[in-house]
Amino acid sequence: MSHSASTGSAPGTRHGLRILLIWLPLAIIADLLIWFVWYPHLPPGRMSDQAQGQQFDIAVMAVLAAPVLLFIWVYFAYALIVWRRKPGDDEDGPALHGNTTVQATWITATAVIVLGLFVFGTVQLIAPAGAGAGEGPSPIWNPASATRLQVQVIGNQWAFTYRFPQFGGMETTQLYLPLGEEVEFHVTSVDVIHSFWAYQLGVKADANPGVDNVAYTKPQQLGSFTVRCAELCGLWHGAMFNYGRVVPPATFLAWARSLQAREARIGILHALPPYTLTYNPTVIPQLGQDLVKVAGITGANGYWTPSLTQSGDKGDVFSP
Ligand SMILES: [Cu+2]
């Protein structure tokens, strides 16, 4: 710094080197702490491949950000202490003219950080096929495939229901997922806009009426996860949450098949509209009322009431 001669420090003091030597050990300590102590506890955890990817991304960005933040703090503290004016000294500091070393270091460091983050962010978005976010109806990097487990997520005011086209189009308010299997969510809504947020799975996808929004996950830990609506969707938005479960594949199969059989038996499968990627909200509400009559499930559009009748008589279901 060219104005060192007018301050208390001796001429020729290598401030840059001193700042570097203070900053470097602090930065290394901070990064080691972030990587080995904080990283394993960062949200959203490691319950799915997508969640683990997000946790990794957050850790990498924290490792990059900590040295930058520390450099600002160290420089600030150094300037306050070393270049502090003596009482009564009202003289202006000397004008600063170009310092090639500082300029080149600044431009290089910022360019490397920004461009590096650009490449890192792009790869981390493409490689895990959307990184847990909804990718719209036709994902570019991981085209929808009938061979994965299909789970349709339907936003209703104010609950999510789940439809499983590979299990006869069975629909339920409970979300079970098999451990270790690729899941392909198809997120939509039958009324207003919602957002499907399976927190510990690292999945978040808008649920819009008339839109099929695809998101992926692969559960890799057993246990329960939280599902919340993440888009203000009306009076009971705050109550629109539920818990899903990751279970062993055999448990999942038994669960799905028994629900499918039950819904076939009591008429729900027959009452539901054919499985499609989106549903027409102007048609569905009446169906919701009918489903309530069949088995007390909401089906669609907020007509949630406790079971009115449990007759299971298909004659009640449709009155064409
Ligand atoms: Cu909602």
PDB file of C-alpha atoms and ligand atoms in Angstrom:
ATOM      1  CA  MET A   1       0.000   0.000   0.000  1.00  0.00           C
ATOM      2  CA  SER A   2       1.587   3.220  -1.164  1.00  0.00           C
ATOM      3  CA  HIS A   3       0.460   5.358   1.746  1.00  0.00           C
ATOM      4  CA  SER A   4       2.289   3.301   4.340  1.00  0.00           C
ATOM      5  CA  ALA A   5       4.981   5.964   4.606  1.00  0.00           C
ATOM      6  CA  SER A   6       2.525   8.388   6.193  1.00  0.00           C
ATOM      7  CA  THR A   7       1.335   5.919   8.813  1.00  0.00           C
ATOM      8  CA  GLY A   8       2.870   4.440  11.878  1.00  0.00           C
ATOM      9  CA  SER A   9       4.374   1.415  10.139  1.00  0.00           C
ATOM     10  CA  ALA A  10       7.878   1.440   8.808  1.00  0.00           C
ATOM     11  CA  PRO A  11       8.413   2.260   5.149  1.00  0.00           C
ATOM     12  CA  GLY A  12       8.677  -0.823   3.009  1.00  0.00           C
ATOM     13  CA  THR A  13       6.489  -2.926   5.286  1.00  0.00           C
ATOM     14  CA  ARG A  14       4.981  -5.689   3.187  1.00  0.00           C
ATOM     15  CA  HIS A  15       1.371  -5.296   4.235  1.00  0.00           C
ATOM     16  CA  GLY A  16       0.092  -7.607   1.525  1.00  0.00           C
ATOM     17  CA  LEU A  17       2.294 -10.425   2.746  1.00  0.00           C
ATOM     18  CA  ARG A  18       1.350  -9.807   6.375  1.00  0.00           C
ATOM     19  CA  ILE A  19      -2.360  -9.838   5.540  1.00  0.00           C
ATOM     20  CA  LEU A  20      -1.871 -13.040   3.554  1.00  0.00           C
ATOM     21  CA  LEU A  21      -0.058 -14.711   6.452  1.00  0.00           C
ATOM     22  CA  ILE A  22      -2.816 -13.785   8.896  1.00  0.00           C
ATOM     23  CA  TRP A  23      -5.592 -14.754   6.490  1.00  0.00           C
ATOM     24  CA  LEU A  24      -4.234 -18.049   5.168  1.00  0.00           C
ATOM     25  CA  PRO A  25      -4.208 -20.085   8.415  1.00  0.00           C
ATOM     26  CA  LEU A  26      -7.625 -18.727   9.371  1.00  0.00           C
ATOM     27  CA  ALA A  27      -9.012 -19.680   5.973  1.00  0.00           C
ATOM     28  CA  ILE A  28      -7.547 -23.172   6.196  1.00  0.00           C
ATOM     29  CA  ILE A  29      -8.926 -23.701   9.701  1.00  0.00           C
ATOM     30  CA  ALA A  30     -12.365 -22.436   8.658  1.00  0.00           C
ATOM     31  CA  ASP A  31     -12.463 -24.680   5.603  1.00  0.00           C
ATOM     32  CA  LEU A  32     -11.370 -27.737   7.579  1.00  0.00           C
ATOM     33  CA  LEU A  33     -14.071 -27.051  10.164  1.00  0.00           C
ATOM     34  CA  ILE A  34     -16.704 -26.571   7.466  1.00  0.00           C
ATOM     35  CA  TRP A  35     -15.766 -29.727   5.609  1.00  0.00           C
ATOM     36  CA  PHE A  36     -15.227 -32.128   8.488  1.00  0.00           C
ATOM     37  CA  VAL A  37     -17.462 -30.762  11.247  1.00  0.00           C
ATOM     38  CA  TRP A  38     -20.309 -28.859   9.625  1.00  0.00           C
ATOM     39  CA  TYR A  39     -20.785 -30.634   6.308  1.00  0.00           C
ATOM     40  CA  PRO A  40     -22.190 -33.919   7.713  1.00  0.00           C
ATOM     41  CA  HIS A  41     -24.902 -31.949   9.519  1.00  0.00           C
ATOM     42  CA  LEU A  42     -25.882 -29.605   6.711  1.00  0.00           C
ATOM     43  CA  PRO A  43     -29.476 -29.750   5.470  1.00  0.00           C
ATOM     44  CA  PRO A  44     -31.211 -31.447   3.808  1.00  0.00           C
ATOM     45  CA  GLY A  45     -29.230 -34.526   4.890  1.00  0.00           C
ATOM     46  CA  ARG A  46     -28.516 -37.629   2.843  1.00  0.00           C
ATOM     47  CA  MET A  47     -31.847 -39.385   2.639  1.00  0.00           C
ATOM     48  CA  SER A  48     -31.773 -39.412  -1.158  1.00  0.00           C
ATOM     49  CA  ASP A  49     -29.215 -38.962  -3.915  1.00  0.00           C
ATOM     50  CA  GLN A  50     -30.707 -35.532  -4.622  1.00  0.00           C
ATOM     51  CA  ALA A  51     -30.517 -34.461  -0.974  1.00  0.00           C
ATOM     52  CA  GLN A  52     -26.911 -35.647  -0.767  1.00  0.00           C
ATOM     53  CA  GLY A  53     -26.072 -33.670  -3.890  1.00  0.00           C
ATOM     54  CA  GLN A  54     -27.574 -30.523  -2.417  1.00  0.00           C
ATOM     55  CA  GLN A  55     -25.688 -31.035   0.819  1.00  0.00           C
ATOM     56  CA  PHE A  56     -22.455 -31.398  -1.150  1.00  0.00           C
ATOM     57  CA  ASP A  57     -23.180 -28.245  -3.145  1.00  0.00           C
ATOM     58  CA  ILE A  58     -23.847 -26.216  -0.008  1.00  0.00           C
ATOM     59  CA  ALA A  59     -20.640 -27.503   1.593  1.00  0.00           C
ATOM     60  CA  VAL A  60     -18.556 -26.641  -1.484  1.00  0.00           C
ATOM     61  CA  MET A  61     -20.000 -23.144  -1.608  1.00  0.00           C
ATOM     62  CA  ALA A  62     -19.379 -22.642   2.104  1.00  0.00           C
ATOM     63  CA  VAL A  63     -15.761 -23.746   1.607  1.00  0.00           C
ATOM     64  CA  LEU A  64     -15.403 -21.188  -1.166  1.00  0.00           C
ATOM     65  CA  ALA A  65     -17.214 -18.400   0.651  1.00  0.00           C
ATOM     66  CA  ALA A  66     -15.458 -18.666   4.024  1.00  0.00           C
ATOM     67  CA  PRO A  67     -11.996 -17.550   2.774  1.00  0.00           C
ATOM     68  CA  VAL A  68     -13.578 -14.620   0.926  1.00  0.00           C
ATOM     69  CA  LEU A  69     -15.466 -13.517   4.019  1.00  0.00           C
ATOM     70  CA  LEU A  70     -12.394 -14.013   6.202  1.00  0.00           C
ATOM     71  CA  PHE A  71     -10.254 -12.002   3.823  1.00  0.00           C
ATOM     72  CA  ILE A  72     -12.658  -9.066   4.120  1.00  0.00           C
ATOM     73  CA  TRP A  73     -12.657  -9.324   7.915  1.00  0.00           C
ATOM     74  CA  VAL A  74      -8.881  -9.675   8.155  1.00  0.00           C
ATOM     75  CA  TYR A  75      -8.266  -6.782   5.781  1.00  0.00           C
ATOM     76  CA  PHE A  76     -10.781  -4.639   7.672  1.00  0.00           C
ATOM     77  CA  ALA A  77      -9.231  -5.391  11.054  1.00  0.00           C
ATOM     78  CA  TYR A  78      -5.704  -4.900   9.688  1.00  0.00           C
ATOM     79  CA  ALA A  79      -6.629  -1.527   8.203  1.00  0.00           C
ATOM     80  CA  LEU A  80      -8.284  -0.392  11.411  1.00  0.00           C
ATOM     81  CA  ILE A  81      -5.263  -1.292  13.486  1.00  0.00           C
ATOM     82  CA  VAL A  82      -2.258  -0.600  11.276  1.00  0.00           C
ATOM     83  CA  TRP A  83      -3.454   2.364   9.253  1.00  0.00           C
ATOM     84  CA  ARG A  84      -5.303   4.125  12.030  1.00  0.00           C
ATOM     85  CA  ARG A  85      -4.760   7.895  12.132  1.00  0.00           C
ATOM     86  CA  LYS A  86      -3.190   9.473  15.180  1.00  0.00           C
ATOM     87  CA  PRO A  87      -5.453  11.816  17.123  1.00  0.00           C
ATOM     88  CA  GLY A  88      -5.214  15.302  15.650  1.00  0.00           C
ATOM     89  CA  ASP A  89      -3.952  14.106  12.290  1.00  0.00           C
ATOM     90  CA  ASP A  90      -6.430  15.629   9.836  1.00  0.00           C
ATOM     91  CA  GLU A  91      -4.226  15.330   6.807  1.00  0.00           C
ATOM     92  CA  ASP A  92      -5.628  13.546   3.751  1.00  0.00           C
ATOM     93  CA  GLY A  93      -4.077  10.240   2.929  1.00  0.00           C
ATOM     94  CA  PRO A  94      -1.922  10.078  -0.178  1.00  0.00           C
ATOM     95  CA  ALA A  95      -3.734   9.503  -3.484  1.00  0.00           C
ATOM     96  CA  LEU A  96      -3.740   5.887  -4.587  1.00  0.00           C
ATOM     97  CA  HIS A  97      -2.504   5.176  -8.066  1.00  0.00           C
ATOM     98  CA  GLY A  98      -2.452   1.910  -9.914  1.00  0.00           C
ATOM     99  CA  ASN A  99      -1.138  -1.146  -8.172  1.00  0.00           C
ATOM    100  CA  THR A 100      -0.717  -3.815 -10.793  1.00  0.00           C
ATOM    101  CA  THR A 101      -0.285  -6.640  -8.313  1.00  0.00           C
ATOM    102  CA  VAL A 102      -3.493  -5.832  -6.436  1.00  0.00           C
ATOM    103  CA  GLN A 103      -5.462  -5.324  -9.650  1.00  0.00           C
ATOM    104  CA  ALA A 104      -4.236  -8.508 -11.295  1.00  0.00           C
ATOM    105  CA  THR A 105      -4.833 -10.528  -8.138  1.00  0.00           C
ATOM    106  CA  TRP A 106      -8.326  -9.107  -7.738  1.00  0.00           C
ATOM    107  CA  ILE A 107      -9.384  -9.726 -11.349  1.00  0.00           C
ATOM    108  CA  THR A 108      -7.882 -13.211 -11.424  1.00  0.00           C
ATOM    109  CA  ALA A 109      -9.352 -14.316  -8.107  1.00  0.00           C
ATOM    110  CA  THR A 110     -12.857 -13.029  -8.802  1.00  0.00           C
ATOM    111  CA  ALA A 111     -12.847 -14.401 -12.348  1.00  0.00           C
ATOM    112  CA  VAL A 112     -11.727 -17.838 -11.175  1.00  0.00           C
ATOM    113  CA  ILE A 113     -14.348 -17.931  -8.406  1.00  0.00           C
ATOM    114  CA  VAL A 114     -17.253 -16.743 -10.585  1.00  0.00           C
ATOM    115  CA  LEU A 115     -16.416 -18.854 -13.633  1.00  0.00           C
ATOM    116  CA  GLY A 116     -15.646 -21.850 -11.444  1.00  0.00           C
ATOM    117  CA  LEU A 117     -19.014 -21.520  -9.741  1.00  0.00           C
ATOM    118  CA  PHE A 118     -20.686 -21.205 -13.140  1.00  0.00           C
ATOM    119  CA  VAL A 119     -19.185 -24.496 -14.300  1.00  0.00           C
ATOM    120  CA  PHE A 120     -19.788 -26.208 -10.953  1.00  0.00           C
ATOM    121  CA  GLY A 121     -23.410 -25.040 -10.794  1.00  0.00           C
ATOM    122  CA  THR A 122     -24.129 -26.109 -14.350  1.00  0.00           C
ATOM    123  CA  VAL A 123     -22.650 -29.575 -13.856  1.00  0.00           C
ATOM    124  CA  GLN A 124     -24.447 -30.017 -10.533  1.00  0.00           C
ATOM    125  CA  LEU A 125     -27.731 -29.113 -12.181  1.00  0.00           C
ATOM    126  CA  ILE A 126     -27.335 -31.340 -15.223  1.00  0.00           C
ATOM    127  CA  ALA A 127     -25.637 -34.410 -13.742  1.00  0.00           C
ATOM    128  CA  PRO A 128     -28.346 -35.248 -11.171  1.00  0.00           C
ATOM    129  CA  ALA A 129     -31.102 -34.333 -13.674  1.00  0.00           C
ATOM    130  CA  GLY A 130     -32.475 -31.172 -12.141  1.00  0.00           C
ATOM    131  CA  ALA A 131     -30.934 -31.604  -8.677  1.00  0.00           C
ATOM    132  CA  GLY A 132     -34.313 -32.394  -7.121  1.00  0.00           C
ATOM    133  CA  ALA A 133     -36.217 -29.526  -8.684  1.00  0.00           C
ATOM    134  CA  GLY A 134     -39.183 -29.797 -11.009  1.00  0.00           C
ATOM    135  CA  GLU A 135     -38.047 -29.748 -14.606  1.00  0.00           C
ATOM    136  CA  GLY A 136     -41.334 -29.193 -16.380  1.00  0.00           C
ATOM    137  CA  PRO A 137     -43.167 -31.725 -18.535  1.00  0.00           C
ATOM    138  CA  SER A 138     -40.244 -32.841 -20.717  1.00  0.00           C
ATOM    139  CA  PRO A 139     -36.958 -33.035 -18.823  1.00  0.00           C
ATOM    140  CA  ILE A 140     -33.986 -32.449 -21.097  1.00  0.00           C
ATOM    141  CA  TRP A 141     -31.294 -34.446 -19.337  1.00  0.00           C
ATOM    142  CA  ASN A 142     -33.205 -37.413 -18.006  1.00  0.00           C
ATOM    143  CA  PRO A 143     -36.228 -38.083 -20.190  1.00  0.00           C
ATOM    144  CA  ALA A 144     -39.228 -39.503 -18.380  1.00  0.00           C
ATOM    145  CA  SER A 145     -39.263 -43.272 -18.496  1.00  0.00           C
ATOM    146  CA  ALA A 146     -42.027 -45.748 -17.838  1.00  0.00           C
ATOM    147  CA  THR A 147     -39.589 -48.164 -16.196  1.00  0.00           C
ATOM    148  CA  ARG A 148     -38.933 -45.980 -13.155  1.00  0.00           C
ATOM    149  CA  LEU A 149     -41.378 -45.912 -10.286  1.00  0.00           C
ATOM    150  CA  GLN A 150     -43.970 -43.332 -11.272  1.00  0.00           C
ATOM    151  CA  VAL A 151     -45.533 -41.296  -8.521  1.00  0.00           C
ATOM    152  CA  GLN A 152     -48.008 -38.635  -9.470  1.00  0.00           C
ATOM    153  CA  VAL A 153     -48.286 -35.893  -6.875  1.00  0.00           C
ATOM    154  CA  ILE A 154     -51.597 -34.036  -6.989  1.00  0.00           C
ATOM    155  CA  GLY A 155     -51.961 -30.769  -5.118  1.00  0.00           C
ATOM    156  CA  ASN A 156     -55.382 -30.145  -3.656  1.00  0.00           C
ATOM    157  CA  GLN A 157     -56.593 -27.502  -1.263  1.00  0.00           C
ATOM    158  CA  TRP A 158     -55.235 -28.611   1.227  1.00  0.00           C
ATOM    159  CA  ALA A 159     -53.533 -31.931   0.934  1.00  0.00           C
ATOM    160  CA  PHE A 160     -51.321 -33.793  -1.467  1.00  0.00           C
ATOM    161  CA  THR A 161     -52.591 -37.041  -2.882  1.00  0.00           C
ATOM    162  CA  TYR A 162     -50.406 -39.562  -4.672  1.00  0.00           C
ATOM    163  CA  ARG A 163     -51.334 -41.687  -7.657  1.00  0.00           C
ATOM    164  CA  PHE A 164     -49.425 -44.742  -8.739  1.00  0.00           C
ATOM    165  CA  PRO A 165     -50.094 -45.534 -12.432  1.00  0.00           C
ATOM    166  CA  GLN A 166     -48.082 -48.761 -12.206  1.00  0.00           C
ATOM    167  CA  PHE A 167     -50.480 -49.947  -9.505  1.00  0.00           C
ATOM    168  CA  GLY A 168     -53.700 -49.506 -11.406  1.00  0.00           C
ATOM    169  CA  GLY A 169     -53.849 -45.762 -10.844  1.00  0.00           C
ATOM    170  CA  MET A 170     -54.390 -46.225  -7.116  1.00  0.00           C
ATOM    171  CA  GLU A 171     -54.543 -42.933  -5.209  1.00  0.00           C
ATOM    172  CA  THR A 172     -53.710 -42.276  -1.581  1.00  0.00           C
ATOM    173  CA  THR A 173     -52.861 -39.487   0.834  1.00  0.00           C
ATOM    174  CA  GLN A 174     -49.929 -41.547   2.190  1.00  0.00           C
ATOM    175  CA  LEU A 175     -46.588 -41.459   0.400  1.00  0.00           C
ATOM    176  CA  TYR A 176     -44.465 -44.587   0.667  1.00  0.00           C
ATOM    177  CA  LEU A 177     -41.325 -44.947  -1.425  1.00  0.00           C
ATOM    178  CA  PRO A 178     -39.047 -47.951  -1.904  1.00  0.00           C
ATOM    179  CA  LEU A 179     -35.441 -47.746  -0.750  1.00  0.00           C
ATOM    180  CA  GLY A 180     -32.847 -47.625  -3.518  1.00  0.00           C
ATOM    181  CA  GLU A 181     -35.213 -47.242  -6.461  1.00  0.00           C
ATOM    182  CA  GLU A 182     -35.340 -44.383  -8.933  1.00  0.00           C
ATOM    183  CA  VAL A 183     -38.541 -42.431  -8.459  1.00  0.00           C
ATOM    184  CA  GLU A 184     -40.056 -40.175 -11.074  1.00  0.00           C
ATOM    185  CA  PHE A 185     -42.492 -37.665  -9.604  1.00  0.00           C
ATOM    186  CA  HIS A 186     -45.128 -36.157 -11.849  1.00  0.00           C
ATOM    187  CA  VAL A 187     -46.359 -33.132  -9.961  1.00  0.00           C
ATOM    188  CA  THR A 188     -49.607 -31.401 -10.825  1.00  0.00           C
ATOM    189  CA  SER A 189     -52.595 -29.728  -9.176  1.00  0.00           C
ATOM    190  CA  VAL A 190     -56.329 -29.835  -9.506  1.00  0.00           C
ATOM    191  CA  ASP A 191     -57.039 -26.383  -8.137  1.00  0.00           C
ATOM    192  CA  VAL A 192     -54.638 -23.543  -7.303  1.00  0.00           C
ATOM    193  CA  ILE A 193     -50.843 -23.490  -7.444  1.00  0.00           C
ATOM    194  CA  HIS A 194     -49.067 -25.537  -4.779  1.00  0.00           C
ATOM    195  CA  SER A 195     -45.494 -26.717  -4.430  1.00  0.00           C
ATOM    196  CA  PHE A 196     -44.484 -30.260  -3.530  1.00  0.00           C
ATOM    197  CA  TRP A 197     -41.598 -30.059  -1.078  1.00  0.00           C
ATOM    198  CA  ALA A 198     -40.313 -33.387   0.211  1.00  0.00           C
ATOM    199  CA  TYR A 199     -37.704 -31.818   2.442  1.00  0.00           C
ATOM    200  CA  GLN A 200     -35.382 -34.670   3.413  1.00  0.00           C
ATOM    201  CA  LEU A 201     -35.525 -36.063  -0.135  1.00  0.00           C
ATOM    202  CA  GLY A 202     -34.273 -32.758  -1.496  1.00  0.00           C
ATOM    203  CA  VAL A 203     -37.232 -32.538  -3.863  1.00  0.00           C
ATOM    204  CA  LYS A 204     -39.161 -29.372  -4.560  1.00  0.00           C
ATOM    205  CA  ALA A 205     -41.431 -28.950  -7.560  1.00  0.00           C
ATOM    206  CA  ASP A 206     -44.235 -26.542  -8.390  1.00  0.00           C
ATOM    207  CA  ALA A 207     -47.684 -28.110  -8.552  1.00  0.00           C
ATOM    208  CA  ASN A 208     -49.639 -26.164 -11.136  1.00  0.00           C
ATOM    209  CA  PRO A 209     -53.016 -27.070 -12.592  1.00  0.00           C
ATOM    210  CA  GLY A 210     -52.709 -28.286 -16.172  1.00  0.00           C
ATOM    211  CA  VAL A 211     -48.947 -28.820 -15.878  1.00  0.00           C
ATOM    212  CA  ASP A 212     -47.021 -32.075 -15.495  1.00  0.00           C
ATOM    213  CA  ASN A 213     -43.850 -31.155 -13.604  1.00  0.00           C
ATOM    214  CA  VAL A 214     -41.267 -33.951 -13.436  1.00  0.00           C
ATOM    215  CA  ALA A 215     -38.753 -34.343 -10.595  1.00  0.00           C
ATOM    216  CA  TYR A 216     -36.495 -37.226  -9.627  1.00  0.00           C
ATOM    217  CA  THR A 217     -35.176 -38.812  -6.489  1.00  0.00           C
ATOM    218  CA  LYS A 218     -33.605 -42.053  -5.329  1.00  0.00           C
ATOM    219  CA  PRO A 219     -34.164 -42.728  -1.612  1.00  0.00           C
ATOM    220  CA  GLN A 220     -31.051 -44.129   0.047  1.00  0.00           C
ATOM    221  CA  GLN A 221     -32.051 -44.175   3.730  1.00  0.00           C
ATOM    222  CA  LEU A 222     -35.031 -45.712   5.496  1.00  0.00           C
ATOM    223  CA  GLY A 223     -37.221 -43.464   7.598  1.00  0.00           C
ATOM    224  CA  SER A 224     -39.781 -40.726   7.431  1.00  0.00           C
ATOM    225  CA  PHE A 225     -39.590 -37.440   5.596  1.00  0.00           C
ATOM    226  CA  THR A 226     -41.667 -34.285   5.665  1.00  0.00           C
ATOM    227  CA  VAL A 227     -43.846 -33.176   2.811  1.00  0.00           C
ATOM    228  CA  ARG A 228     -44.889 -29.549   2.877  1.00  0.00           C
ATOM    229  CA  CYS A 229     -46.704 -27.304   0.512  1.00  0.00           C
ATOM    230  CA  ALA A 230     -44.216 -24.562  -0.363  1.00  0.00           C
ATOM    231  CA  GLU A 231     -46.522 -22.200  -2.231  1.00  0.00           C
ATOM    232  CA  LEU A 232     -49.119 -20.078  -0.474  1.00  0.00           C
ATOM    233  CA  CYS A 233     -52.285 -21.771  -1.633  1.00  0.00           C
ATOM    234  CA  GLY A 234     -55.099 -20.468   0.522  1.00  0.00           C
ATOM    235  CA  LEU A 235     -56.449 -20.475   4.034  1.00  0.00           C
ATOM    236  CA  TRP A 236     -55.060 -23.835   5.206  1.00  0.00           C
ATOM    237  CA  HIS A 237     -51.770 -23.681   3.347  1.00  0.00           C
ATOM    238  CA  GLY A 238     -49.935 -23.816   6.662  1.00  0.00           C
ATOM    239  CA  ALA A 239     -51.642 -27.079   7.557  1.00  0.00           C
ATOM    240  CA  MET A 240     -50.765 -28.681   4.239  1.00  0.00           C
ATOM    241  CA  PHE A 241     -48.104 -31.065   5.374  1.00  0.00           C
ATOM    242  CA  ASN A 242     -47.704 -34.750   5.859  1.00  0.00           C
ATOM    243  CA  TYR A 243     -45.050 -37.359   6.478  1.00  0.00           C
ATOM    244  CA  GLY A 244     -43.903 -39.830   3.878  1.00  0.00           C
ATOM    245  CA  ARG A 245     -41.845 -42.945   4.475  1.00  0.00           C
ATOM    246  CA  VAL A 246     -38.997 -44.698   2.767  1.00  0.00           C
ATOM    247  CA  VAL A 247     -39.473 -48.439   3.276  1.00  0.00           C
ATOM    248  CA  PRO A 248     -37.773 -51.602   1.997  1.00  0.00           C
ATOM    249  CA  PRO A 249     -38.864 -52.462  -1.569  1.00  0.00           C
ATOM    250  CA  ALA A 250     -40.791 -55.542  -0.431  1.00  0.00           C
ATOM    251  CA  THR A 251     -42.740 -53.486   2.105  1.00  0.00           C
ATOM    252  CA  PHE A 252     -43.486 -50.932  -0.554  1.00  0.00           C
ATOM    253  CA  LEU A 253     -44.782 -53.564  -2.961  1.00  0.00           C
ATOM    254  CA  ALA A 254     -46.998 -55.112  -0.314  1.00  0.00           C
ATOM    255  CA  TRP A 255     -48.331 -51.695   0.677  1.00  0.00           C
ATOM    256  CA  ALA A 256     -49.051 -50.581  -2.893  1.00  0.00           C
ATOM    257  CA  ARG A 257     -50.660 -53.860  -3.911  1.00  0.00           C
ATOM    258  CA  SER A 258     -52.883 -54.026  -0.858  1.00  0.00           C
ATOM    259  CA  LEU A 259     -54.045 -50.448  -1.392  1.00  0.00           C
ATOM    260  CA  GLN A 260     -54.703 -51.170  -5.034  1.00  0.00           C
ATOM    261  CA  ALA A 261     -56.752 -54.223  -4.103  1.00  0.00           C
ATOM    262  CA  ARG A 262     -58.669 -52.320  -1.457  1.00  0.00           C
ATOM    263  CA  GLU A 263     -59.464 -49.443  -3.798  1.00  0.00           C
ATOM    264  CA  ALA A 264     -60.570 -51.847  -6.491  1.00  0.00           C
ATOM    265  CA  ARG A 265     -62.828 -53.603  -3.991  1.00  0.00           C
ATOM    266  CA  ILE A 266     -64.601 -50.563  -2.626  1.00  0.00           C
ATOM    267  CA  GLY A 267     -64.964 -48.754  -5.919  1.00  0.00           C
ATOM    268  CA  ILE A 268     -62.402 -45.981  -5.710  1.00  0.00           C
ATOM    269  CA  LEU A 269     -60.394 -47.129  -8.710  1.00  0.00           C
ATOM    270  CA  HIS A 270     -63.566 -47.165 -10.725  1.00  0.00           C
ATOM    271  CA  ALA A 271     -64.579 -43.719  -9.499  1.00  0.00           C
ATOM    272  CA  LEU A 272     -61.238 -42.089 -10.210  1.00  0.00           C
ATOM    273  CA  PRO A 273     -60.693 -40.557 -13.618  1.00  0.00           C
ATOM    274  CA  PRO A 274     -58.312 -42.478 -15.890  1.00  0.00           C
ATOM    275  CA  TYR A 275     -54.695 -41.754 -15.071  1.00  0.00           C
ATOM    276  CA  THR A 276     -53.416 -38.794 -17.042  1.00  0.00           C
ATOM    277  CA  LEU A 277     -50.541 -36.410 -16.509  1.00  0.00           C
ATOM    278  CA  THR A 278     -52.887 -33.503 -15.803  1.00  0.00           C
ATOM    279  CA  TYR A 279     -56.528 -33.198 -14.819  1.00  0.00           C
ATOM    280  CA  ASN A 280     -59.097 -30.633 -15.768  1.00  0.00           C
ATOM    281  CA  PRO A 281     -59.970 -28.745 -12.565  1.00  0.00           C
ATOM    282  CA  THR A 282     -63.401 -27.841 -13.882  1.00  0.00           C
ATOM    283  CA  VAL A 283     -64.304 -31.519 -14.091  1.00  0.00           C
ATOM    284  CA  ILE A 284     -62.570 -32.917 -11.016  1.00  0.00           C
ATOM    285  CA  PRO A 285     -64.441 -31.172  -8.149  1.00  0.00           C
ATOM    286  CA  GLN A 286     -67.625 -33.163  -8.606  1.00  0.00           C
ATOM    287  CA  LEU A 287     -65.539 -36.305  -8.600  1.00  0.00           C
ATOM    288  CA  GLY A 288     -64.021 -35.210  -5.312  1.00  0.00           C
ATOM    289  CA  GLN A 289     -67.427 -35.138  -3.706  1.00  0.00           C
ATOM    290  CA  ASP A 290     -68.204 -38.550  -5.117  1.00  0.00           C
ATOM    291  CA  LEU A 291     -65.020 -39.989  -3.720  1.00  0.00           C
ATOM    292  CA  VAL A 292     -65.829 -38.618  -0.315  1.00  0.00           C
ATOM    293  CA  LYS A 293     -69.067 -40.534  -0.492  1.00  0.00           C
ATOM    294  CA  VAL A 294     -67.291 -43.746  -1.422  1.00  0.00           C
ATOM    295  CA  ALA A 295     -64.572 -43.891   1.161  1.00  0.00           C
ATOM    296  CA  GLY A 296     -64.072 -40.575   2.856  1.00  0.00           C
ATOM    297  CA  ILE A 297     -60.973 -39.664   0.921  1.00  0.00           C
ATOM    298  CA  THR A 298     -60.589 -36.251  -0.524  1.00  0.00           C
ATOM    299  CA  GLY A 299     -59.603 -37.176  -4.077  1.00  0.00           C
ATOM    300  CA  ALA A 300     -59.618 -33.613  -5.244  1.00  0.00           C
ATOM    301  CA  ASN A 301     -60.299 -30.005  -4.651  1.00  0.00           C
ATOM    302  CA  GLY A 302     -60.629 -29.638  -0.948  1.00  0.00           C
ATOM    303  CA  TYR A 303     -63.845 -31.465  -0.303  1.00  0.00           C
ATOM    304  CA  TRP A 304     -62.230 -33.148   2.618  1.00  0.00           C
ATOM    305  CA  THR A 305     -64.718 -34.311   5.167  1.00  0.00           C
ATOM    306  CA  PRO A 306     -64.747 -37.387   7.296  1.00  0.00           C
ATOM    307  CA  SER A 307     -66.331 -40.341   5.657  1.00  0.00           C
ATOM    308  CA  LEU A 308     -69.967 -39.654   4.855  1.00  0.00           C
ATOM    309  CA  THR A 309     -70.865 -43.156   3.859  1.00  0.00           C
ATOM    310  CA  GLN A 310     -68.782 -46.264   3.689  1.00  0.00           C
ATOM    311  CA  SER A 311     -71.183 -48.191   1.519  1.00  0.00           C
ATOM    312  CA  GLY A 312     -68.723 -48.817  -1.286  1.00  0.00           C
ATOM    313  CA  ASP A 313     -71.745 -49.179  -3.515  1.00  0.00           C
ATOM    314  CA  LYS A 314     -70.664 -48.244  -6.963  1.00  0.00           C
ATOM    315  CA  GLY A 315     -74.143 -47.022  -7.628  1.00  0.00           C
ATOM    316  CA  ASP A 316     -73.385 -44.010  -5.400  1.00  0.00           C
ATOM    317  CA  VAL A 317     -70.235 -43.100  -7.204  1.00  0.00           C
ATOM    318  CA  PHE A 318     -71.328 -41.734 -10.522  1.00  0.00           C
ATOM    319  CA  SER A 319     -74.649 -40.262 -11.404  1.00  0.00           C
ATOM    320  CA  PRO A 320     -74.065 -39.697 -15.118  1.00  0.00           C
TER     321      PRO A 320
HETATM  322 CU    CU B   1     -50.738 -25.958  -1.123  1.00  0.00          CU
END
